[in-house]
Amino acid sequence: MTAIETHRRALMHVAEETTIRLIPIEDIRVLNPRARNKQVFARLVENISALGLKRPITVAPTTGGTESYEIVCGQGRFEALQALGEKKIPCIVVSASEADRYLIGLVENLARRKHSNRELLMSIQILSDRGYTCQQIAEKTCLDAGYIHGILVLLRQGEERLIAAVEKGWLSIKLAMEIARSKDVDLQQAMIEAYESGVLKGEQLMRVRRLVDKRKTFGKRYGQQAPRTEKPTPQKLLHAYQVEVRRQKVMIKKSDINEQRLLIIVTAMRKLLTDDYFRTLLRNEEIPDMPKPLADRILGETP
């Protein structure tokens, strides 16, 4: 029996069962326990306390002759009712093998959870590692086989930045593979060819250029530091010092220019505010105030 047939049979067990039974809480155990977010669980407890249980949990009898049950679906609801001090829990009892129980719980968890793009892409890599071809993965995921091949190439090379750009839709998988395969000296020529052929246009070209620069500076993965291939030397330290000195001199010069411009504005505003016609114009335009830092300078309260 295939996994799909097992899945369908497991779902039919749930669909055919309509009787709801009250089962003592001590007779139930969790089949496949999982950790929970404390805040999410607290909201679930609060919701059940205020509104009651909207949907019974699904359980299956255990083998061995004892009157006990294993949770198939509804661990969160079960634990919330436990926290509220309930003695019995409304349950739907199904007859299913242990494999079917795991499958039903897995399907419910997958259907409820919102997966990130990264998790979905890593699932593609897992399928590939298990021996599935690009065509087989494409049939399972309803994606193009060429896209699957490109994503696998990028995943194996750790190209997280390129994958993110592809997923956002502004970088084609073909160009991402070209960037991943090209050496630094070849990237410029590749981008020129992409621009001339119309693959990259205007703002998109600038975005790709910035992406390539970040990839070169910070690495292929997010949070990764670019490897240092050269040892620092006195000459390099001196050069870095000189570059920083020049940067700070430029910053001071810009600050002086801005200070002069602000002084001109303050002087002009002082003269204008002594003009009755200008003050009348401000009142007519319903401009009763001005930014406090500017007002303080005009009034002479700040240097």
PDB file of C-alpha atoms in Angstrom:
ATOM      1  CA  MET A   1       0.000   0.000   0.000  1.00  0.00           C
ATOM      2  CA  THR A   2       1.385   3.409  -0.982  1.00  0.00           C
ATOM      3  CA  ALA A   3       1.695   6.380   1.378  1.00  0.00           C
ATOM      4  CA  ILE A   4      -1.103   8.192  -0.491  1.00  0.00           C
ATOM      5  CA  GLU A   5      -3.466   5.234  -0.090  1.00  0.00           C
ATOM      6  CA  THR A   6      -2.590   4.990   3.593  1.00  0.00           C
ATOM      7  CA  HIS A   7      -3.259   8.727   3.928  1.00  0.00           C
ATOM      8  CA  ARG A   8      -6.678   8.411   2.270  1.00  0.00           C
ATOM      9  CA  ARG A   9      -7.606   5.426   4.390  1.00  0.00           C
ATOM     10  CA  ALA A  10      -6.588   7.310   7.525  1.00  0.00           C
ATOM     11  CA  LEU A  11      -8.730  10.289   6.529  1.00  0.00           C
ATOM     12  CA  MET A  12     -11.726   7.994   5.914  1.00  0.00           C
ATOM     13  CA  HIS A  13     -11.422   6.672   9.468  1.00  0.00           C
ATOM     14  CA  VAL A  14     -11.943  10.227  10.717  1.00  0.00           C
ATOM     15  CA  ALA A  15     -14.683  11.039   8.220  1.00  0.00           C
ATOM     16  CA  GLU A  16     -16.753   7.941   9.004  1.00  0.00           C
ATOM     17  CA  GLU A  17     -16.660   8.414  12.777  1.00  0.00           C
ATOM     18  CA  THR A  18     -19.486  10.584  14.124  1.00  0.00           C
ATOM     19  CA  THR A  19     -19.826   9.480  17.765  1.00  0.00           C
ATOM     20  CA  ILE A  20     -18.250  11.744  20.373  1.00  0.00           C
ATOM     21  CA  ARG A  21     -17.327  10.156  23.710  1.00  0.00           C
ATOM     22  CA  LEU A  22     -16.302  11.662  27.032  1.00  0.00           C
ATOM     23  CA  ILE A  23     -13.055   9.948  28.015  1.00  0.00           C
ATOM     24  CA  PRO A  24     -11.247  10.401  31.356  1.00  0.00           C
ATOM     25  CA  ILE A  25      -8.145  12.527  30.898  1.00  0.00           C
ATOM     26  CA  GLU A  26      -5.927  10.010  32.716  1.00  0.00           C
ATOM     27  CA  ASP A  27      -6.760   7.371  30.077  1.00  0.00           C
ATOM     28  CA  ILE A  28      -5.260   9.468  27.249  1.00  0.00           C
ATOM     29  CA  ARG A  29      -1.613   9.837  26.294  1.00  0.00           C
ATOM     30  CA  VAL A  30       0.096  11.879  23.568  1.00  0.00           C
ATOM     31  CA  LEU A  31       1.299   9.758  20.649  1.00  0.00           C
ATOM     32  CA  ASN A  32       3.627  12.291  19.008  1.00  0.00           C
ATOM     33  CA  PRO A  33       4.406  15.114  21.481  1.00  0.00           C
ATOM     34  CA  ARG A  34       5.844  18.409  20.250  1.00  0.00           C
ATOM     35  CA  ALA A  35       7.042  21.593  21.911  1.00  0.00           C
ATOM     36  CA  ARG A  36       4.750  24.632  21.899  1.00  0.00           C
ATOM     37  CA  ASN A  37       5.111  28.392  21.960  1.00  0.00           C
ATOM     38  CA  LYS A  38       4.134  29.480  25.479  1.00  0.00           C
ATOM     39  CA  GLN A  39       2.308  32.602  24.333  1.00  0.00           C
ATOM     40  CA  VAL A  40       0.328  30.707  21.687  1.00  0.00           C
ATOM     41  CA  PHE A  41      -0.568  28.022  24.240  1.00  0.00           C
ATOM     42  CA  ALA A  42      -1.665  30.655  26.774  1.00  0.00           C
ATOM     43  CA  ARG A  43      -4.016  32.178  24.179  1.00  0.00           C
ATOM     44  CA  LEU A  44      -5.421  28.721  23.414  1.00  0.00           C
ATOM     45  CA  VAL A  45      -6.132  28.098  27.118  1.00  0.00           C
ATOM     46  CA  GLU A  46      -7.782  31.509  27.431  1.00  0.00           C
ATOM     47  CA  ASN A  47      -9.889  30.899  24.315  1.00  0.00           C
ATOM     48  CA  ILE A  48     -11.116  27.473  25.471  1.00  0.00           C
ATOM     49  CA  SER A  49     -11.812  28.842  28.946  1.00  0.00           C
ATOM     50  CA  ALA A  50     -13.966  31.648  27.515  1.00  0.00           C
ATOM     51  CA  LEU A  51     -15.687  29.892  24.608  1.00  0.00           C
ATOM     52  CA  GLY A  52     -15.349  26.192  25.341  1.00  0.00           C
ATOM     53  CA  LEU A  53     -13.970  23.413  23.140  1.00  0.00           C
ATOM     54  CA  LYS A  54     -15.013  24.010  19.520  1.00  0.00           C
ATOM     55  CA  ARG A  55     -13.721  20.720  18.124  1.00  0.00           C
ATOM     56  CA  PRO A  56     -13.186  17.400  19.924  1.00  0.00           C
ATOM     57  CA  ILE A  57      -9.766  15.816  19.892  1.00  0.00           C
ATOM     58  CA  THR A  58      -9.166  12.667  17.852  1.00  0.00           C
ATOM     59  CA  VAL A  59      -7.929   9.541  19.660  1.00  0.00           C
ATOM     60  CA  ALA A  60      -7.366   5.895  18.843  1.00  0.00           C
ATOM     61  CA  PRO A  61      -7.528   2.876  21.206  1.00  0.00           C
ATOM     62  CA  THR A  62      -4.153   1.482  22.204  1.00  0.00           C
ATOM     63  CA  THR A  63      -3.316  -2.144  21.600  1.00  0.00           C
ATOM     64  CA  GLY A  64      -2.823  -4.404  24.582  1.00  0.00           C
ATOM     65  CA  GLY A  65      -6.302  -4.833  26.014  1.00  0.00           C
ATOM     66  CA  THR A  66      -6.220  -1.813  28.340  1.00  0.00           C
ATOM     67  CA  GLU A  67      -8.918   0.848  28.144  1.00  0.00           C
ATOM     68  CA  SER A  68      -6.554   3.645  27.124  1.00  0.00           C
ATOM     69  CA  TYR A  69      -6.205   5.920  24.123  1.00  0.00           C
ATOM     70  CA  GLU A  70      -3.539   7.786  22.171  1.00  0.00           C
ATOM     71  CA  ILE A  71      -4.029  11.291  20.804  1.00  0.00           C
ATOM     72  CA  VAL A  72      -3.988  11.430  17.025  1.00  0.00           C
ATOM     73  CA  CYS A  73      -4.976  15.090  16.583  1.00  0.00           C
ATOM     74  CA  GLY A  74      -5.413  17.773  19.236  1.00  0.00           C
ATOM     75  CA  GLN A  75      -2.436  17.766  21.610  1.00  0.00           C
ATOM     76  CA  GLY A  76      -2.818  21.505  22.191  1.00  0.00           C
ATOM     77  CA  ARG A  77      -6.517  21.237  23.036  1.00  0.00           C
ATOM     78  CA  PHE A  78      -5.796  18.247  25.301  1.00  0.00           C
ATOM     79  CA  GLU A  79      -3.087  20.102  27.245  1.00  0.00           C
ATOM     80  CA  ALA A  80      -5.249  23.230  27.481  1.00  0.00           C
ATOM     81  CA  LEU A  81      -8.123  21.249  29.030  1.00  0.00           C
ATOM     82  CA  GLN A  82      -5.594  19.585  31.331  1.00  0.00           C
ATOM     83  CA  ALA A  83      -4.392  23.032  32.446  1.00  0.00           C
ATOM     84  CA  LEU A  84      -8.007  24.069  33.083  1.00  0.00           C
ATOM     85  CA  GLY A  85      -8.493  21.093  35.416  1.00  0.00           C
ATOM     86  CA  GLU A  86     -10.978  19.130  33.302  1.00  0.00           C
ATOM     87  CA  LYS A  87     -11.481  15.470  34.255  1.00  0.00           C
ATOM     88  CA  LYS A  88     -13.021  14.233  30.984  1.00  0.00           C
ATOM     89  CA  ILE A  89     -12.486  15.303  27.390  1.00  0.00           C
ATOM     90  CA  PRO A  90     -14.838  15.057  24.355  1.00  0.00           C
ATOM     91  CA  CYS A  91     -13.135  12.744  21.864  1.00  0.00           C
ATOM     92  CA  ILE A  92     -13.702  11.243  18.439  1.00  0.00           C
ATOM     93  CA  VAL A  93     -12.470   7.634  18.567  1.00  0.00           C
ATOM     94  CA  VAL A  94     -11.028   6.199  15.346  1.00  0.00           C
ATOM     95  CA  SER A  95      -9.642   2.774  14.484  1.00  0.00           C
ATOM     96  CA  ALA A  96      -6.253   3.224  12.844  1.00  0.00           C
ATOM     97  CA  SER A  97      -2.884   1.546  12.874  1.00  0.00           C
ATOM     98  CA  GLU A  98       0.070   3.258  14.518  1.00  0.00           C
ATOM     99  CA  ALA A  99       1.408   4.331  11.111  1.00  0.00           C
ATOM    100  CA  ASP A 100      -1.977   5.805  10.174  1.00  0.00           C
ATOM    101  CA  ARG A 101      -2.145   7.711  13.472  1.00  0.00           C
ATOM    102  CA  TYR A 102       1.228   9.317  12.844  1.00  0.00           C
ATOM    103  CA  LEU A 103       0.124  10.170   9.317  1.00  0.00           C
ATOM    104  CA  ILE A 104      -3.141  11.796  10.409  1.00  0.00           C
ATOM    105  CA  GLY A 105      -1.313  13.930  12.991  1.00  0.00           C
ATOM    106  CA  LEU A 106       1.355  14.864  10.475  1.00  0.00           C
ATOM    107  CA  VAL A 107      -1.208  15.941   7.874  1.00  0.00           C
ATOM    108  CA  GLU A 108      -3.027  18.129  10.408  1.00  0.00           C
ATOM    109  CA  ASN A 109       0.199  19.809  11.551  1.00  0.00           C
ATOM    110  CA  LEU A 110       1.338  20.446   7.981  1.00  0.00           C
ATOM    111  CA  ALA A 111      -2.038  21.856   6.981  1.00  0.00           C
ATOM    112  CA  ARG A 112      -2.119  24.230   9.940  1.00  0.00           C
ATOM    113  CA  ARG A 113       1.453  25.452   9.871  1.00  0.00           C
ATOM    114  CA  LYS A 114       2.578  28.265   7.582  1.00  0.00           C
ATOM    115  CA  HIS A 115       5.952  27.283   6.197  1.00  0.00           C
ATOM    116  CA  SER A 116       8.657  29.766   5.272  1.00  0.00           C
ATOM    117  CA  ASN A 117      10.204  29.792   1.804  1.00  0.00           C
ATOM    118  CA  ARG A 118      13.467  28.599   3.320  1.00  0.00           C
ATOM    119  CA  GLU A 119      11.796  25.497   4.806  1.00  0.00           C
ATOM    120  CA  LEU A 120      10.088  24.679   1.516  1.00  0.00           C
ATOM    121  CA  LEU A 121      13.353  25.025  -0.397  1.00  0.00           C
ATOM    122  CA  MET A 122      15.185  22.843   2.102  1.00  0.00           C
ATOM    123  CA  SER A 123      12.459  20.223   1.569  1.00  0.00           C
ATOM    124  CA  ILE A 124      13.388  20.225  -2.122  1.00  0.00           C
ATOM    125  CA  GLN A 125      16.984  19.504  -1.160  1.00  0.00           C
ATOM    126  CA  ILE A 126      15.870  16.675   1.159  1.00  0.00           C
ATOM    127  CA  LEU A 127      13.937  15.074  -1.696  1.00  0.00           C
ATOM    128  CA  SER A 128      17.008  15.343  -3.907  1.00  0.00           C
ATOM    129  CA  ASP A 129      19.216  13.808  -1.199  1.00  0.00           C
ATOM    130  CA  ARG A 130      16.793  10.881  -1.025  1.00  0.00           C
ATOM    131  CA  GLY A 131      17.343  10.135  -4.688  1.00  0.00           C
ATOM    132  CA  TYR A 132      14.463  11.903  -6.409  1.00  0.00           C
ATOM    133  CA  THR A 133      15.283  13.405  -9.802  1.00  0.00           C
ATOM    134  CA  CYS A 134      14.513  17.018 -10.705  1.00  0.00           C
ATOM    135  CA  GLN A 135      11.607  15.825 -12.862  1.00  0.00           C
ATOM    136  CA  GLN A 136      10.138  13.749 -10.031  1.00  0.00           C
ATOM    137  CA  ILE A 137      10.456  16.643  -7.586  1.00  0.00           C
ATOM    138  CA  ALA A 138       8.842  18.955 -10.148  1.00  0.00           C
ATOM    139  CA  GLU A 139       5.862  16.591 -10.451  1.00  0.00           C
ATOM    140  CA  LYS A 140       5.453  16.462  -6.663  1.00  0.00           C
ATOM    141  CA  THR A 141       5.763  20.226  -6.148  1.00  0.00           C
ATOM    142  CA  CYS A 142       4.088  21.463  -9.375  1.00  0.00           C
ATOM    143  CA  LEU A 143       7.207  23.489 -10.185  1.00  0.00           C
ATOM    144  CA  ASP A 144       9.269  23.603 -13.358  1.00  0.00           C
ATOM    145  CA  ALA A 145      12.075  21.027 -13.556  1.00  0.00           C
ATOM    146  CA  GLY A 146      14.544  23.704 -14.698  1.00  0.00           C
ATOM    147  CA  TYR A 147      13.630  25.824 -11.677  1.00  0.00           C
ATOM    148  CA  ILE A 148      14.151  22.820  -9.379  1.00  0.00           C
ATOM    149  CA  HIS A 149      17.582  22.179 -10.914  1.00  0.00           C
ATOM    150  CA  GLY A 150      18.595  25.823 -10.471  1.00  0.00           C
ATOM    151  CA  ILE A 151      17.403  25.957  -6.850  1.00  0.00           C
ATOM    152  CA  LEU A 152      19.327  22.774  -6.041  1.00  0.00           C
ATOM    153  CA  VAL A 153      22.500  24.253  -7.538  1.00  0.00           C
ATOM    154  CA  LEU A 154      22.101  27.409  -5.430  1.00  0.00           C
ATOM    155  CA  LEU A 155      21.246  25.444  -2.267  1.00  0.00           C
ATOM    156  CA  ARG A 156      24.314  23.225  -2.570  1.00  0.00           C
ATOM    157  CA  GLN A 157      26.543  26.268  -2.985  1.00  0.00           C
ATOM    158  CA  GLY A 158      24.958  28.028   0.004  1.00  0.00           C
ATOM    159  CA  GLU A 159      23.728  30.966  -2.097  1.00  0.00           C
ATOM    160  CA  GLU A 160      21.130  32.272   0.369  1.00  0.00           C
ATOM    161  CA  ARG A 161      21.251  35.844  -0.934  1.00  0.00           C
ATOM    162  CA  LEU A 162      20.688  34.758  -4.535  1.00  0.00           C
ATOM    163  CA  ILE A 163      17.881  32.375  -3.531  1.00  0.00           C
ATOM    164  CA  ALA A 164      16.132  35.177  -1.616  1.00  0.00           C
ATOM    165  CA  ALA A 165      16.309  37.422  -4.693  1.00  0.00           C
ATOM    166  CA  VAL A 166      14.892  34.633  -6.885  1.00  0.00           C
ATOM    167  CA  GLU A 167      12.041  34.020  -4.426  1.00  0.00           C
ATOM    168  CA  LYS A 168      11.177  37.735  -4.378  1.00  0.00           C
ATOM    169  CA  GLY A 169      10.853  37.601  -8.164  1.00  0.00           C
ATOM    170  CA  TRP A 170      13.287  40.303  -9.293  1.00  0.00           C
ATOM    171  CA  LEU A 171      16.178  37.957 -10.153  1.00  0.00           C
ATOM    172  CA  SER A 172      15.721  35.125 -12.644  1.00  0.00           C
ATOM    173  CA  ILE A 173      16.911  31.649 -11.716  1.00  0.00           C
ATOM    174  CA  LYS A 174      19.059  31.601 -14.861  1.00  0.00           C
ATOM    175  CA  LEU A 175      20.885  34.812 -13.933  1.00  0.00           C
ATOM    176  CA  ALA A 176      21.259  33.667 -10.313  1.00  0.00           C
ATOM    177  CA  MET A 177      22.983  30.488 -11.518  1.00  0.00           C
ATOM    178  CA  GLU A 178      25.193  32.566 -13.812  1.00  0.00           C
ATOM    179  CA  ILE A 179      26.273  34.750 -10.874  1.00  0.00           C
ATOM    180  CA  ALA A 180      26.884  31.699  -8.673  1.00  0.00           C
ATOM    181  CA  ARG A 181      29.067  30.039 -11.297  1.00  0.00           C
ATOM    182  CA  SER A 182      31.015  33.122 -12.392  1.00  0.00           C
ATOM    183  CA  LYS A 183      34.245  34.328 -10.857  1.00  0.00           C
ATOM    184  CA  ASP A 184      34.524  37.938  -9.736  1.00  0.00           C
ATOM    185  CA  VAL A 185      36.399  38.925 -12.892  1.00  0.00           C
ATOM    186  CA  ASP A 186      33.632  37.460 -15.071  1.00  0.00           C
ATOM    187  CA  LEU A 187      30.675  38.992 -13.248  1.00  0.00           C
ATOM    188  CA  GLN A 188      31.044  42.431 -14.785  1.00  0.00           C
ATOM    189  CA  GLN A 189      31.048  40.991 -18.312  1.00  0.00           C
ATOM    190  CA  ALA A 190      28.044  38.792 -17.474  1.00  0.00           C
ATOM    191  CA  MET A 191      26.077  41.816 -16.220  1.00  0.00           C
ATOM    192  CA  ILE A 192      27.002  43.839 -19.324  1.00  0.00           C
ATOM    193  CA  GLU A 193      25.734  41.019 -21.528  1.00  0.00           C
ATOM    194  CA  ALA A 194      22.534  40.747 -19.468  1.00  0.00           C
ATOM    195  CA  TYR A 195      21.967  44.501 -19.829  1.00  0.00           C
ATOM    196  CA  GLU A 196      22.633  44.500 -23.585  1.00  0.00           C
ATOM    197  CA  SER A 197      20.326  41.532 -24.146  1.00  0.00           C
ATOM    198  CA  GLY A 198      17.529  43.186 -22.186  1.00  0.00           C
ATOM    199  CA  VAL A 199      17.520  40.673 -19.314  1.00  0.00           C
ATOM    200  CA  LEU A 200      18.393  43.500 -16.882  1.00  0.00           C
ATOM    201  CA  LYS A 201      16.991  46.993 -17.211  1.00  0.00           C
ATOM    202  CA  GLY A 202      17.376  50.230 -15.246  1.00  0.00           C
ATOM    203  CA  GLU A 203      16.662  49.818 -11.554  1.00  0.00           C
ATOM    204  CA  GLN A 204      16.882  46.029 -11.780  1.00  0.00           C
ATOM    205  CA  LEU A 205      20.488  46.316 -12.940  1.00  0.00           C
ATOM    206  CA  MET A 206      21.308  48.483  -9.918  1.00  0.00           C
ATOM    207  CA  ARG A 207      19.630  46.004  -7.550  1.00  0.00           C
ATOM    208  CA  VAL A 208      21.627  43.126  -8.993  1.00  0.00           C
ATOM    209  CA  ARG A 209      24.803  45.209  -8.714  1.00  0.00           C
ATOM    210  CA  ARG A 210      24.102  45.867  -5.021  1.00  0.00           C
ATOM    211  CA  LEU A 211      23.302  42.190  -4.459  1.00  0.00           C
ATOM    212  CA  VAL A 212      26.593  41.146  -6.054  1.00  0.00           C
ATOM    213  CA  ASP A 213      28.496  43.670  -3.917  1.00  0.00           C
ATOM    214  CA  LYS A 214      26.839  42.428  -0.706  1.00  0.00           C
ATOM    215  CA  ARG A 215      27.527  38.836  -1.682  1.00  0.00           C
ATOM    216  CA  LYS A 216      31.191  39.692  -2.222  1.00  0.00           C
ATOM    217  CA  THR A 217      31.524  41.747   0.968  1.00  0.00           C
ATOM    218  CA  PHE A 218      29.391  39.787   3.453  1.00  0.00           C
ATOM    219  CA  GLY A 219      29.353  36.304   1.924  1.00  0.00           C
ATOM    220  CA  LYS A 220      26.765  34.061   0.305  1.00  0.00           C
ATOM    221  CA  ARG A 221      24.826  33.427   3.505  1.00  0.00           C
ATOM    222  CA  TYR A 222      23.112  35.954   5.756  1.00  0.00           C
ATOM    223  CA  GLY A 223      25.110  36.692   8.893  1.00  0.00           C
ATOM    224  CA  GLN A 224      28.250  35.274   7.320  1.00  0.00           C
ATOM    225  CA  GLN A 225      31.451  37.269   7.486  1.00  0.00           C
ATOM    226  CA  ALA A 226      33.553  37.509   4.363  1.00  0.00           C
ATOM    227  CA  PRO A 227      36.715  35.429   4.715  1.00  0.00           C
ATOM    228  CA  ARG A 228      39.939  37.319   5.304  1.00  0.00           C
ATOM    229  CA  THR A 229      42.503  36.049   2.849  1.00  0.00           C
ATOM    230  CA  GLU A 230      45.216  38.627   3.496  1.00  0.00           C
ATOM    231  CA  LYS A 231      47.085  39.440   6.683  1.00  0.00           C
ATOM    232  CA  PRO A 232      47.148  43.049   7.887  1.00  0.00           C
ATOM    233  CA  THR A 233      50.431  44.890   7.298  1.00  0.00           C
ATOM    234  CA  PRO A 234      51.717  48.265   8.563  1.00  0.00           C
ATOM    235  CA  GLN A 235      51.141  49.720   5.089  1.00  0.00           C
ATOM    236  CA  LYS A 236      47.508  48.538   5.060  1.00  0.00           C
ATOM    237  CA  LEU A 237      46.896  49.896   8.550  1.00  0.00           C
ATOM    238  CA  LEU A 238      48.385  53.249   7.512  1.00  0.00           C
ATOM    239  CA  HIS A 239      46.204  53.308   4.416  1.00  0.00           C
ATOM    240  CA  ALA A 240      43.089  52.516   6.483  1.00  0.00           C
ATOM    241  CA  TYR A 241      44.018  55.304   8.915  1.00  0.00           C
ATOM    242  CA  GLN A 242      44.492  57.810   6.082  1.00  0.00           C
ATOM    243  CA  VAL A 243      41.160  56.819   4.535  1.00  0.00           C
ATOM    244  CA  GLU A 244      39.393  57.348   7.865  1.00  0.00           C
ATOM    245  CA  VAL A 245      41.111  60.742   8.366  1.00  0.00           C
ATOM    246  CA  ARG A 246      39.969  61.855   4.898  1.00  0.00           C
ATOM    247  CA  ARG A 247      36.444  60.664   5.638  1.00  0.00           C
ATOM    248  CA  GLN A 248      36.284  62.631   8.882  1.00  0.00           C
ATOM    249  CA  LYS A 249      37.710  65.759   7.213  1.00  0.00           C
ATOM    250  CA  VAL A 250      34.984  65.561   4.562  1.00  0.00           C
ATOM    251  CA  MET A 251      32.386  65.124   7.313  1.00  0.00           C
ATOM    252  CA  ILE A 252      33.674  68.219   9.147  1.00  0.00           C
ATOM    253  CA  LYS A 253      33.664  70.237   5.926  1.00  0.00           C
ATOM    254  CA  LYS A 254      30.066  69.216   5.194  1.00  0.00           C
ATOM    255  CA  SER A 255      29.133  70.154   8.760  1.00  0.00           C
ATOM    256  CA  ASP A 256      30.684  73.634   8.325  1.00  0.00           C
ATOM    257  CA  ILE A 257      28.803  74.157   5.044  1.00  0.00           C
ATOM    258  CA  ASN A 258      25.509  73.136   6.636  1.00  0.00           C
ATOM    259  CA  GLU A 259      26.186  75.451   9.583  1.00  0.00           C
ATOM    260  CA  GLN A 260      26.751  78.375   7.200  1.00  0.00           C
ATOM    261  CA  ARG A 261      23.563  77.589   5.296  1.00  0.00           C
ATOM    262  CA  LEU A 262      21.597  77.401   8.516  1.00  0.00           C
ATOM    263  CA  LEU A 263      23.029  80.754   9.611  1.00  0.00           C
ATOM    264  CA  ILE A 264      21.871  82.329   6.322  1.00  0.00           C
ATOM    265  CA  ILE A 265      18.359  80.887   6.847  1.00  0.00           C
ATOM    266  CA  VAL A 266      18.203  82.153  10.442  1.00  0.00           C
ATOM    267  CA  THR A 267      19.338  85.644   9.424  1.00  0.00           C
ATOM    268  CA  ALA A 268      16.810  85.760   6.588  1.00  0.00           C
ATOM    269  CA  MET A 269      13.968  84.552   8.840  1.00  0.00           C
ATOM    270  CA  ARG A 270      14.804  87.179  11.497  1.00  0.00           C
ATOM    271  CA  LYS A 271      14.482  89.933   8.905  1.00  0.00           C
ATOM    272  CA  LEU A 272      11.288  88.494   7.434  1.00  0.00           C
ATOM    273  CA  LEU A 273       9.620  88.175  10.849  1.00  0.00           C
ATOM    274  CA  THR A 274      10.111  91.896  11.456  1.00  0.00           C
ATOM    275  CA  ASP A 275       8.042  92.600   8.339  1.00  0.00           C
ATOM    276  CA  ASP A 276       4.327  93.106   9.098  1.00  0.00           C
ATOM    277  CA  TYR A 277       3.274  92.060   5.595  1.00  0.00           C
ATOM    278  CA  PHE A 278       5.133  88.732   5.935  1.00  0.00           C
ATOM    279  CA  ARG A 279       3.569  88.011   9.348  1.00  0.00           C
ATOM    280  CA  THR A 280       0.116  88.782   7.916  1.00  0.00           C
ATOM    281  CA  LEU A 281       0.823  86.414   5.047  1.00  0.00           C
ATOM    282  CA  LEU A 282       1.733  83.642   7.492  1.00  0.00           C
ATOM    283  CA  ARG A 283      -1.522  84.165   9.388  1.00  0.00           C
ATOM    284  CA  ASN A 284      -3.571  84.098   6.176  1.00  0.00           C
ATOM    285  CA  GLU A 285      -1.868  80.852   5.121  1.00  0.00           C
ATOM    286  CA  GLU A 286      -2.548  79.399   8.591  1.00  0.00           C
ATOM    287  CA  ILE A 287       1.114  78.862   9.397  1.00  0.00           C
ATOM    288  CA  PRO A 288       1.200  79.798  13.084  1.00  0.00           C
ATOM    289  CA  ASP A 289       4.375  77.979  14.098  1.00  0.00           C
ATOM    290  CA  MET A 290       7.743  76.667  12.964  1.00  0.00           C
ATOM    291  CA  PRO A 291      10.156  73.913  14.036  1.00  0.00           C
ATOM    292  CA  LYS A 292      11.362  74.526  17.596  1.00  0.00           C
ATOM    293  CA  PRO A 293      15.127  74.268  16.809  1.00  0.00           C
ATOM    294  CA  LEU A 294      14.721  76.951  14.131  1.00  0.00           C
ATOM    295  CA  ALA A 295      12.622  79.148  16.437  1.00  0.00           C
ATOM    296  CA  ASP A 296      15.225  78.835  19.209  1.00  0.00           C
ATOM    297  CA  ARG A 297      17.963  79.983  16.853  1.00  0.00           C
ATOM    298  CA  ILE A 298      15.890  82.901  15.543  1.00  0.00           C
ATOM    299  CA  LEU A 299      15.111  84.031  19.062  1.00  0.00           C
ATOM    300  CA  GLY A 300      18.752  83.652  20.016  1.00  0.00           C
ATOM    301  CA  GLU A 301      18.180  80.931  22.639  1.00  0.00           C
ATOM    302  CA  THR A 302      20.709  78.591  21.026  1.00  0.00           C
ATOM    303  CA  PRO A 303      24.098  79.450  19.517  1.00  0.00           C
TER     304      PRO A 303
END
